[in-house]
């Protein structure tokens, strides 16, 4: 302890005392504060206690008051209940009175409604009577004008013919002798043409079922029993969208109209209720009936008023409600329109400074809204509105309707040169001019009103594949506009938007000066002030054509600027080596020296094969995303080239090639890139420029079969192929094949789908150089056989059919009526007719893609597309030139209809037809007792069973017992044995002769359900499409109900979800009739295209017959009697037999 005290040292007690005193003072201060706080808390608590006592006293007082009130209320309880009960009864009585008043008012309102409806019906009946009277008068005037026009035309033709004969013969006597010969030549021409039209003209427009019943009594063998199958399943079928979109371009149902004897598509989508016409059309008919009758009475064709107004006979006749089709008018000066009453003002000017008209008037045909018929109207374009009247004299009255033109309007010219589709925000109008020149004038003025200044307003999208396209800002003369630009060839087109079909203008780039300039501060301020919201870092390219002012293009990104600068420079014809990527600059250098083979440029590493990947694309691309995709594309090409082609890796190569080329089809900007990459990878850096790997050439062959690059890469590709073409080496053979593919792609255009599995396998596993047609596919016929046909990557359906017809000895499809069909990838019983401009490889590829999507998970390659060649259009006149193969295929196609219940015949006739087919396919029937062994008995029974299953109608053999089948076999064997010794050709002839006795032989039948007030709920009919027109048949007996020739079909096609046909009945009370049928969507599309094909085929044959002149017929007449007899044979053979042949 002493040691510890010594270590601590002495303690300073004074300091310790002072510290303790300070701490004591602190404690005392804290204690005083605590006392003060406690005093304040005590005071607060005392105040709260006082307040609580006060509140308790108040509450006690309130309780006492409430108890006193409660005592007083108990005294008055009985009196208040009686008062409330009386008040409740009074209120209930008042409510009952008000309800009675409301009911009486509702009854009065209902009575007023009924009265208004009755008055409206009376007014409608009066209006219908007035309209009927006006229509009858107009039809009478129209018929008179048609007769006068026909007489005038005949007289004009006779005068011209007589004048030509007078000039040729130059003598009065000779001319007198030659005049009867001319009429005889005209008579022969009429006979020749009338023979072709005899079947179309002979039946009336409507053939009722009563007349058919009389004819049916003479031919009882064509009757059949009722069908028991459920027809509703036929209406529920649907098509695969992906594959059908290629075959028919889109799955929407088009609408056709008949103009000048030709079926013309006026809409690619079905009609809606308000697809055309206006709401003012019907309301103005009754108001204009008096004016029109006055016009006809006061202004006849020969009246001075009509002559003064400049109206011809045709224009006066065209004022009727239902106009004469445009083919009734010619485009000569004799049928000129009335003179323009409106002055052509010039309120806008083009870039060249020329004034453009904005006003016009004249006659046009307009399709009405409710009933799709053509009506002739006088149109007046003025003040940005298109008004239409019934006649020029009605311009002082209220118009029939008006069409408001705005920036959102679009004008699309139809496939016919005389029809245009005008689409506004509310309606779609279809207009037809009397001649293509008149329509061109209208479109030009309409485009001027819509501020469209295209060099060729009739041109839709510029022809050719665009080299570059995008949304840019164009500046010229201080004015800026955001436009969609496309570079096609050596011309830059700019549009209002990407969807617009008509260019606002164009800039010729050849020999123009194209360069990049610095951004102008003044222009930036102008843009920012005008609210364009341009980036402050935009780039500017100036285009300075010869003898014109400069045009500035403002571009937002550097990648896009580089792309536009390069392609514009190339289009201008400049071989500048300062623009574009390194690869593009080297190509320009080669182009300047015309590809000199000894140049060192060819050895540049950028132009030669490389094992490593590329760091940047070979071509300029407009976006960073495309540049990244281009680098991935090069890696894909390297994988395709480096992986060995063997059985395990073949599917890997197919996947790589399809994915790479599909990316290029989706993004056309990459097509130049992949071609340049494959050119690079098929070149070695040796002195001899040894070709690259063989698989690179195979991928290049697949690529050039799909699409071609633009200039100058196309020049580089052709030069590269020319330098490597050598039939002695495997690489050179592929180069020669690539040359053929380039020529074929240039001839038939680019493809639409990636290569199919079959195309890639054929290119990889066998050198296509050794085959002019490297690919092949079987085409099936109705008799169960097939023909293998070759084709290449660019073969169209038309070229494919030419090869098929040459191999099989058949006529052209235009003569035979045969067409190529494919099955549906979904496996449903649907067929797709192939058009002539579609490529076979695209069809196979699209079918393959659709099959994979609809049947995912199944083994690939198990199903392939099935092509079938069979008859689609049947013409009895062309039957005299049928080949033996065509007759045989027609026989089996008819048998297919018989089996499926689409051909009316009874059981006996069906058995006769089956025996004929058995004789054709198997030959003579071998009797079972001809040999002692039982083998022949078994073979005969098998043959009989096979014939019944293949050639006998299903509805007759279903439900038969064993005994009935045995009797059926016995009857068939008897008829079959009776045909012993007959050749196959004789049986085919007999079979077709019997089948052609049915008036609708060769027709295509469609199951449909009529829609309308007259049709019953579950009634189905057959729509028969044949060479003479459209016929409606009963569902069970297939008897004719009504028939319409093609000349009476005004409009046909889709109408919402149904099939629509507008018929010209030529009746006074009801000139037109609109028929609607419920059908499956694929069937509506098929029947629409089939009717259009029949009409257009008839139109082409009619045009071909008109090429025969009268002198040629006279020279034919001057030949000997033997020649006349030979010439009359086709006329006799075209008539059908009236009596059935004897079969046995």
Coordinates of C-alpha atoms in Angstrom, one line a residue, residues 3 72 86 149 164 167 206 226 247 253 286 382 393 555 774 787 879 1002 1005 1012 1031:
X3 CA 4.2 1.6 -2.7
X72 CA -93.0 15.1 -21.7
X86 CA -102.2 10.1 -41.8
X149 CA -76.8 5.0 -130.9
X164 CA -63.1 2.1 -148.4
X167 CA -61.5 3.9 -152.9
X206 CA -83.6 -15.7 -115.7
X226 CA -81.5 -36.1 -101.1
X247 CA -50.9 -17.1 -103.1
X253 CA -61.9 -10.6 -100.5
X286 CA -87.3 13.2 -105.4
X382 CA -64.2 23.8 -107.3
X393 CA -78.2 21.9 -116.3
X555 CA -30.3 14.2 -91.5
X774 CA -31.6 -27.8 -110.9
X787 CA -45.1 -35.9 -113.6
X879 CA -63.4 -29.2 -126.6
X1002 CA -67.4 -28.4 -116.2
X1005 CA -70.1 -25.8 -107.6
X1012 CA -82.4 -12.0 -97.6
X1031 CA -76.5 -20.3 -112.0

